[in-house]
Structures are given as structure tokens and as C-alpha cells.
CSV table of C-alpha atoms in Angstrom, one decimal:
chain,number,residue,atom,x,y,z
A,27,MET,CA,-43.6,27.6,13.5
A,28,LYS,CA,-47.2,26.9,14.5
A,29,ALA,CA,-48.3,26.5,18.1
A,30,PHE,CA,-48.3,23.1,19.7
A,31,THR,CA,-48.6,21.5,23.1
A,32,TYR,CA,-45.9,19.5,24.8
A,33,GLU,CA,-45.4,16.7,27.3
A,34,ARG,CA,-42.5,14.5,28.6
A,35,ALA,CA,-43.3,10.8,28.5
A,36,LYS,CA,-42.8,8.5,31.5
A,37,SER,CA,-42.5,5.2,29.7
A,38,PRO,CA,-42.4,3.8,26.2
A,39,ALA,CA,-46.0,2.5,26.3
A,40,ALA,CA,-47.2,5.8,27.7
A,41,ALA,CA,-45.4,7.7,24.9
A,42,ALA,CA,-47.0,5.5,22.3
A,43,ALA,CA,-50.4,5.9,23.9
A,44,ALA,CA,-50.1,9.7,24.0
A,45,VAL,CA,-49.2,9.9,20.3
A,46,ALA,CA,-51.8,7.3,19.2
A,47,GLY,CA,-54.5,9.1,21.2
A,48,GLN,CA,-54.1,12.5,19.7
A,49,PRO,CA,-54.3,13.2,16.0
A,50,GLY,CA,-51.4,15.3,14.8
A,51,ALA,CA,-49.1,14.3,17.7
A,52,LYS,CA,-45.4,13.4,17.1
A,53,PHE,CA,-42.5,12.0,19.1
A,54,LEU,CA,-39.6,14.3,19.8
A,55,ALA,CA,-36.1,12.9,20.5
A,56,GLY,CA,-33.0,14.6,19.1
A,57,GLY,CA,-35.2,16.7,16.8
A,58,THR,CA,-32.5,17.3,14.2
A,59,ASN,CA,-35.0,16.7,11.3
A,60,LEU,CA,-38.4,17.3,12.9
A,61,LEU,CA,-37.6,20.8,14.3
A,62,ASP,CA,-36.3,22.0,11.0
A,63,LEU,CA,-39.4,20.8,9.2
A,64,MET,CA,-41.6,22.5,11.8
A,65,LYS,CA,-39.8,25.8,11.2
A,66,LEU,CA,-40.6,25.5,7.5
A,67,GLN,CA,-44.2,24.4,8.4
A,68,ILE,CA,-43.7,21.2,6.4
A,69,GLU,CA,-44.4,19.3,9.7
A,70,THR,CA,-47.1,20.9,11.8
A,71,PRO,CA,-47.7,18.7,14.8
A,72,THR,CA,-50.4,19.7,17.3
A,73,HIS,CA,-48.7,18.0,20.2
A,74,LEU,CA,-45.1,16.9,20.9
A,75,VAL,CA,-44.3,13.9,23.2
A,76,ASP,CA,-40.7,14.2,24.4
A,77,VAL,CA,-39.2,10.7,24.7
A,78,GLN,CA,-35.7,11.7,25.7
A,79,ASP,CA,-36.1,10.6,29.4
A,80,LEU,CA,-37.0,7.0,28.5
A,81,LYS,CA,-33.4,5.6,29.0
A,82,LEU,CA,-33.3,3.9,25.7
A,83,ASP,CA,-29.7,4.9,25.2
A,84,ARG,CA,-27.7,1.7,25.8
A,85,ILE,CA,-25.9,-0.7,23.5
A,86,GLU,CA,-26.1,-4.2,24.9
A,87,PRO,CA,-25.2,-7.8,23.7
A,88,THR,CA,-28.0,-10.1,22.7
A,89,ALA,CA,-28.3,-13.8,23.6
A,90,ASP,CA,-27.5,-14.8,20.0
A,91,GLY,CA,-24.2,-12.9,19.9
A,92,GLY,CA,-25.5,-9.7,18.2
A,93,LEU,CA,-26.1,-6.2,19.6
A,94,ARG,CA,-29.2,-4.3,20.7
A,95,VAL,CA,-28.9,-0.6,20.1
A,96,GLY,CA,-31.3,1.6,22.1
A,97,ALA,CA,-33.5,3.9,20.1
A,98,PHE,CA,-31.9,7.0,21.6
A,99,VAL,CA,-28.3,6.1,21.3
A,100,SER,CA,-26.7,9.0,19.6
A,101,ASN,CA,-25.0,8.6,16.2
A,102,THR,CA,-21.7,9.6,17.7
A,103,ALA,CA,-21.9,7.0,20.5
A,104,LEU,CA,-23.0,4.2,18.1
A,105,ALA,CA,-20.2,4.9,15.6
A,106,ALA,CA,-17.6,5.1,18.4
A,107,ASP,CA,-18.7,1.9,20.3
A,108,ALA,CA,-15.7,-0.6,20.2
A,109,ARG,CA,-18.0,-3.6,19.4
A,110,VAL,CA,-19.6,-1.8,16.5
A,111,ARG,CA,-16.2,-0.6,15.1
A,112,ARG,CA,-14.8,-4.2,15.4
A,113,ASP,CA,-17.8,-6.3,14.2
A,114,TYR,CA,-20.0,-3.9,12.3
A,115,ALA,CA,-17.5,-1.5,10.8
A,116,VAL,CA,-19.7,-0.7,7.8
A,117,LEU,CA,-22.1,0.9,10.3
A,118,THR,CA,-19.5,3.1,11.8
A,119,ARG,CA,-18.2,4.2,8.4
A,120,ALA,CA,-21.7,5.0,7.2
A,121,ILE,CA,-22.6,7.1,10.3
A,122,VAL,CA,-19.3,9.1,10.1
A,123,ALA,CA,-20.0,9.8,6.4
A,124,GLY,CA,-23.2,11.6,7.3
A,125,ALA,CA,-24.0,15.1,8.6
A,126,SER,CA,-21.6,16.9,10.9
A,127,GLY,CA,-20.1,16.1,14.3
A,128,GLN,CA,-22.5,18.4,16.0
A,129,LEU,CA,-25.5,16.8,14.4
A,130,ARG,CA,-24.2,13.3,15.1
A,131,ASN,CA,-23.9,14.2,18.8
A,132,LYS,CA,-27.6,15.0,18.9
A,133,ALA,CA,-29.2,12.7,16.3
A,134,THR,CA,-30.6,9.4,17.5
A,135,THR,CA,-30.6,5.9,16.1
A,136,ALA,CA,-34.4,5.8,15.8
A,137,GLY,CA,-34.6,9.4,14.4
A,138,ASN,CA,-32.1,8.6,11.8
A,139,LEU,CA,-34.3,5.8,10.4
A,140,LEU,CA,-37.2,8.2,10.3
A,141,GLN,CA,-35.7,11.2,8.6
A,142,ARG,CA,-37.6,12.5,5.7
A,143,THR,CA,-36.5,13.1,2.1
A,144,ARG,CA,-34.5,16.1,1.1
A,145,CYS,CA,-36.3,16.4,-2.3
A,146,PRO,CA,-36.3,20.1,-3.1
A,147,TYR,CA,-40.0,19.9,-4.1
A,148,PHE,CA,-40.9,18.4,-0.7
A,149,TYR,CA,-39.2,21.4,1.0
A,150,ASP,CA,-40.8,24.0,-1.3
A,151,THR,CA,-44.4,24.5,0.1
A,152,ASN,CA,-45.4,26.3,-3.1
A,153,GLN,CA,-44.9,23.1,-5.1
A,154,PRO,CA,-47.3,20.1,-5.2
A,155,CYS,CA,-45.9,17.1,-3.3
A,156,ASN,CA,-47.7,13.9,-2.5
A,157,LYS,CA,-45.5,13.3,0.5
A,158,ARG,CA,-46.4,16.7,2.0
A,159,ARG,CA,-50.0,16.9,0.8
A,160,PRO,CA,-51.3,13.5,-0.4
A,161,GLY,CA,-53.1,13.7,-3.7
A,162,SER,CA,-51.6,17.1,-4.7
A,163,GLY,CA,-49.2,15.7,-7.3
A,164,CYS,CA,-45.4,15.4,-7.7
A,165,ALA,CA,-43.6,18.5,-9.0
A,166,ALA,CA,-40.4,16.5,-9.3
A,167,LEU,CA,-41.8,14.3,-12.1
A,168,GLY,CA,-41.6,17.3,-14.5
A,169,GLY,CA,-38.9,19.2,-12.7
A,170,TYR,CA,-35.2,19.0,-12.0
A,171,SER,CA,-34.5,15.5,-10.7
A,172,ARG,CA,-30.7,15.1,-10.6
A,173,GLN,CA,-30.6,14.2,-6.9
A,174,LEU,CA,-33.7,12.0,-7.0
A,175,ALA,CA,-34.5,8.2,-7.3
A,176,VAL,CA,-33.9,6.0,-10.3
A,177,ILE,CA,-35.5,2.8,-8.9
A,178,GLY,CA,-38.3,1.8,-6.6
A,179,THR,CA,-40.3,4.9,-7.6
A,180,SER,CA,-43.9,5.3,-8.7
A,181,ASP,CA,-46.0,7.8,-10.7
A,182,ALA,CA,-46.7,9.5,-7.4
A,183,CYS,CA,-43.2,10.1,-6.1
A,184,ILE,CA,-39.5,9.9,-7.1
A,185,ALA,CA,-38.0,11.1,-3.9
A,186,THR,CA,-34.9,9.4,-2.3
A,187,TYR,CA,-34.4,8.3,1.2
A,188,PRO,CA,-31.6,10.5,2.4
A,189,GLY,CA,-29.8,8.6,5.1
A,190,ASP,CA,-26.5,6.8,5.4
A,191,MET,CA,-26.9,4.7,8.6
A,192,ALA,CA,-29.9,2.8,7.3
A,193,VAL,CA,-28.0,1.7,4.2
A,194,ALA,CA,-25.5,0.0,6.4
A,195,LEU,CA,-28.2,-1.4,8.6
A,196,ARG,CA,-29.8,-2.9,5.5
A,197,VAL,CA,-26.7,-4.7,4.5
A,198,LEU,CA,-26.4,-6.0,8.1
A,199,ASP,CA,-29.9,-7.4,8.1
A,200,ALA,CA,-30.9,-5.3,11.1
A,201,GLY,CA,-34.3,-5.4,12.8
A,202,VAL,CA,-36.3,-2.6,14.4
A,203,GLU,CA,-38.0,-3.2,17.8
A,204,THR,CA,-41.1,-1.3,18.6
A,205,ILE,CA,-43.9,-0.9,21.1
A,206,ASP,CA,-47.5,0.3,20.5
A,207,ALA,CA,-50.1,2.1,22.5
A,208,HIS,CA,-51.2,-1.1,24.2
A,209,GLY,CA,-47.7,-2.1,25.2
A,210,ALA,CA,-47.4,-4.8,22.6
A,211,ALA,CA,-43.9,-5.2,21.2
A,212,ARG,CA,-42.8,-6.5,17.7
A,213,THR,CA,-39.7,-6.6,15.5
A,214,ILE,CA,-39.8,-5.3,11.9
A,215,LEU,CA,-37.0,-6.4,9.6
A,216,LEU,CA,-35.3,-3.3,8.2
A,217,ALA,CA,-35.9,-4.8,4.7
A,218,GLU,CA,-39.6,-4.3,5.4
A,219,PHE,CA,-39.4,-1.1,7.5
A,220,HIS,CA,-39.3,1.6,4.7
A,221,HIS,CA,-42.1,1.5,2.2
A,222,SER,CA,-41.9,2.1,-1.5
A,223,PRO,CA,-44.1,5.1,-2.5
A,224,GLY,CA,-46.8,3.4,-4.6
A,225,ASP,CA,-49.9,5.5,-4.5
A,226,THR,CA,-49.3,6.5,-0.9
A,227,PRO,CA,-45.8,8.1,-0.7
A,228,HIS,CA,-46.8,9.9,2.6
A,229,LEU,CA,-46.8,6.5,4.3
A,230,GLU,CA,-43.0,6.0,4.5
A,231,THR,CA,-42.6,3.2,7.1
A,232,ALA,CA,-44.3,0.1,8.4
A,233,LEU,CA,-45.0,1.9,11.8
A,234,ALA,CA,-48.6,2.1,12.9
A,235,PRO,CA,-49.9,5.4,14.3
A,236,GLY,CA,-48.3,5.9,17.7
A,237,GLU,CA,-45.9,3.0,17.4
A,238,LEU,CA,-42.6,3.9,19.0
A,239,ILE,CA,-39.1,2.5,18.0
A,240,THR,CA,-37.4,1.2,21.1
A,241,ALA,CA,-34.2,-0.4,19.6
A,242,VAL,CA,-32.4,-1.6,16.6
A,243,THR,CA,-31.0,-5.1,16.7
A,244,LEU,CA,-27.9,-6.3,14.9
A,245,PRO,CA,-27.5,-10.1,14.1
A,246,PRO,CA,-24.3,-11.9,15.1
A,247,PRO,CA,-21.3,-10.6,13.1
A,248,VAL,CA,-20.6,-12.1,9.7
A,249,GLY,CA,-17.0,-11.1,9.3
A,250,GLY,CA,-15.6,-10.1,5.9
A,251,HIS,CA,-14.3,-6.7,4.8
A,252,HIS,CA,-16.7,-3.8,5.6
A,253,VAL,CA,-16.8,-0.8,3.3
A,254,TYR,CA,-19.0,2.2,3.0
A,255,ARG,CA,-18.4,4.5,0.0
A,256,LYS,CA,-20.3,7.7,-0.6
A,257,VAL,CA,-20.3,9.9,-3.7
A,258,ARG,CA,-21.6,13.4,-3.3
A,259,ASP,CA,-21.3,16.9,-4.7
A,260,ARG,CA,-18.9,18.1,-2.0
A,261,ALA,CA,-16.6,16.4,0.4
A,262,SER,CA,-18.7,16.8,3.5
A,263,TYR,CA,-22.1,17.7,4.9
A,264,ALA,CA,-23.9,16.6,1.7
A,265,PHE,CA,-26.4,13.8,0.9
A,266,ALA,CA,-25.3,11.0,-1.4
A,267,LEU,CA,-25.7,10.9,-5.1
A,268,VAL,CA,-24.9,7.3,-4.8
A,269,SER,CA,-23.6,5.3,-1.8
A,270,VAL,CA,-22.6,1.7,-1.4
A,271,ALA,CA,-22.5,-0.4,1.8
A,272,ALA,CA,-20.8,-3.7,1.2
A,273,ILE,CA,-19.5,-6.7,3.2
A,274,ILE,CA,-17.1,-8.7,1.0
A,275,GLN,CA,-15.9,-12.2,2.1
A,276,PRO,CA,-12.5,-13.6,1.2
A,277,ASP,CA,-14.1,-15.8,-1.5
A,278,GLY,CA,-15.6,-12.8,-3.3
A,279,SER,CA,-19.2,-13.4,-2.0
A,280,GLY,CA,-21.0,-10.9,0.1
A,281,ARG,CA,-23.7,-8.4,0.4
A,282,VAL,CA,-24.3,-4.9,-1.0
A,283,ALA,CA,-26.8,-2.1,-0.5
A,284,PHE,CA,-27.1,1.2,-2.3
A,285,GLY,CA,-28.2,4.6,-1.0
A,286,GLY,CA,-29.1,7.8,-2.8
A,287,VAL,CA,-30.9,5.9,-5.6
A,288,ALA,CA,-34.3,4.9,-4.2
A,289,PRO,CA,-37.0,5.8,-1.7
A,290,LYS,CA,-35.4,3.4,0.8
A,291,PRO,CA,-32.0,1.6,1.2
A,292,TRP,CA,-31.8,-0.5,-1.9
A,293,ARG,CA,-30.7,-4.2,-1.8
A,294,SER,CA,-31.4,-7.2,-4.0
A,295,ASP,CA,-30.7,-10.8,-3.3
A,296,ALA,CA,-30.0,-11.3,-7.0
A,297,ALA,CA,-27.4,-8.5,-6.9
A,298,ASP,CA,-25.8,-10.0,-3.8
A,299,ALA,CA,-25.5,-13.4,-5.7
A,300,ALA,CA,-23.7,-11.7,-8.5
A,301,LEU,CA,-20.9,-10.1,-6.4
A,302,PRO,CA,-18.3,-12.7,-7.4
A,303,GLU,CA,-18.9,-11.7,-11.1
A,304,GLY,CA,-18.0,-8.1,-10.4
A,305,ALA,CA,-19.6,-4.6,-10.2
A,306,THR,CA,-21.3,-4.6,-13.6
A,307,ALA,CA,-23.1,-7.8,-13.0
A,308,VAL,CA,-24.3,-6.6,-9.6
A,309,THR,CA,-25.7,-3.3,-10.8
A,310,ALA,CA,-27.3,-4.9,-13.8
A,311,ARG,CA,-29.4,-7.0,-11.4
A,312,ALA,CA,-29.8,-4.3,-8.7
A,313,PHE,CA,-31.1,-1.7,-11.2
A,314,ALA,CA,-32.9,-4.1,-13.7
A,315,ASP,CA,-36.2,-2.3,-13.1
A,316,ALA,CA,-34.8,1.3,-13.0
A,317,ARG,CA,-36.8,4.2,-14.3
A,318,PRO,CA,-34.3,7.0,-14.4
A,319,THR,CA,-35.0,10.5,-15.7
A,320,ALA,CA,-32.9,12.4,-18.2
A,321,ASP,CA,-31.4,14.3,-15.2
A,322,ASN,CA,-30.4,11.3,-13.1
A,323,LYS,CA,-29.7,8.4,-15.4
A,324,PHE,CA,-26.0,8.9,-14.7
A,325,LYS,CA,-26.6,7.4,-11.3
A,326,ILE,CA,-26.7,3.8,-12.6
A,327,ALA,CA,-23.2,4.1,-14.2
A,328,LEU,CA,-22.0,6.0,-11.1
A,329,ALA,CA,-23.3,3.1,-8.9
A,330,THR,CA,-21.3,0.6,-11.0
A,331,ARG,CA,-18.1,2.7,-10.7
A,332,THR,CA,-18.6,3.2,-7.0
A,333,LEU,CA,-19.2,-0.5,-6.4
A,334,ALA,CA,-16.1,-1.4,-8.4
A,335,ALA,CA,-14.0,1.0,-6.2
A,336,THR,CA,-15.7,-0.6,-3.1
A,337,ILE,CA,-14.8,-4.1,-4.3
A,338,ALA,CA,-11.2,-3.0,-5.0
A,339,GLN,CA,-10.9,-1.5,-1.6
A,340,ALA,CA,-12.2,-4.7,0.0
A,341,ARG,CA,-9.8,-6.9,-2.0
A,342,PRO,CA,-6.4,-5.1,-1.8
A,343,ALA,CA,-3.7,-6.5,-4.0
């Protein structure tokens, strides 16, 4: 780990100003991803701004009947909240499917959204990686790509977004509230929060330099049967090969988002519209532009089977 300086922020705006005003600065909250990357010298911040004292750790109702989840609410607290379990059950199920109990106790809502890919070539500093060193190339393109993305990729990057929580938030149409160095607030729809790689895979989100996430907003509940299904190489503590977050209504309509298949949570309006037709119709539309490799082309068939099992779970006989 390389040397860095450290400060504890007094307010969200002050935290944003501190990071925006110093090249190489990073926010520190739970640290479950950042500190690991610092130990491997993949992340080498020159300055850390600790935001854990900012009291952004409440889950509160919104005026329109939804919920506002503070940026530093732990994954454990969010999954266990009675309102979330009742009205946004897909979110609870997605969170519990991820990591371990110890990590969920420490990991935060904002940090979960910002976690970086687990692509093995990103983690191997001897290999070229456009996420780690822009312009250096992508070793995964000619390497072993079983775990990597089949859609939403580019010639510069085929890494997947690794999280579970954001896949559920995508199907819930969540928003991300932020504040910048000047104290200006805005809300970014989760659909627009994570970027596709294009020619700049190191620019992973819509956040401006120094912009701090303050909360995630959940719209009013939509009812229906909530299911999160995750397929992985072992039963626990593993990232998804394919995951499905779905909300299925009694008439067969609903919403579906996929994880483990793209650089961001993957959802398609055309795929949602096909839900009454069944899993094959949904995945045909969701993966219409897929560019799988020989190693990971199985993911598309696996997504179809996983969605079929999800639909069956949501519509018990």
C-alpha cells in the first residue's frame, strides 16, 4: 500500500470539495472494496476523505410513498428493514445473496453501487487493462473470459459489473442522490448511473469528480411477486455467472434485470414487454445485441433457464 494523507469530513459538501480539490483523492466509507484494491496497488489514492461521520445512515419515507436510503446505511440494515422486506423484497433478496454477513455489516449502500469489477485481468497488474491503465489494452479480449460480459461491451473492455444490490435497484427504478463540491444536489436515475465502457472503460459512472452519493431513492411500491435468483460456481461468497431480479405481476407482466452479464445491471424495456410470452422471448430481446466469447456464450442459455425458474417461482401452481 502506498502512502496517503487522511481527513474526516464535517459535511457532505465539504467532503465533495475536499475530493474535487485534490487530484487522486477518494472517499472512504466502509472500505470493503477500496482498501482491498489499495493493498494490491490497483487503487493508489493520494488522499482519503473519510465520510463515515456524516450521519447519512437513515432509511426514511418520502413524500410520494417511497423510501430514501442514506448512502451509509449498511447492507445488513437495508436488507433487514421491515419496509424493505415488505415492499421491496427483491432488494432484500439480492443483498443477502451477496458477499458474507461480515462484509454486509460493513459495506454501505453507496459503496455497493461503486464497487469495481472482479475481472481477473483488472486484478493482475502485470496484464494490460483499460480500466486500470487507460489506453493500455484489454487482456481479457484474448484471454479466458468465462466470467465476463456478453452484452454492453466494447473493443476496449468486456468486464462485468459484479454487484447484486444494483441489479435489484435497477428493476425497482431507483434513483441516486448526490451533492457536488459547490453544494449542488441532483438525482441520477440508476438506469443512467453506470456507464457502458465504450472507449473510456475507466469512467464507470455518471458521477463528476468529487461528487458524493448522499442517498438512494426507491419509488412507491409496485406490488407483485419479487424474486432474485443468482447462479454461481459455489453456493455462497461468489459472484454471479448470471443473476435475475424480477417483479412479476398476477397478469404475467412485470420487470426483469440481469446481473453477471454486462458492465452494468442489464435491463431492456423490450424484454420487460415480452414477460407474458415467457423466458425465451425475454432473453431473445434482452440479449439481441450480445457479443459473447467462446468461453462465455453459455451465459445466454443460462440466463434463459434462470429466468424460467424465476418466473415459475413467481407463479406457483
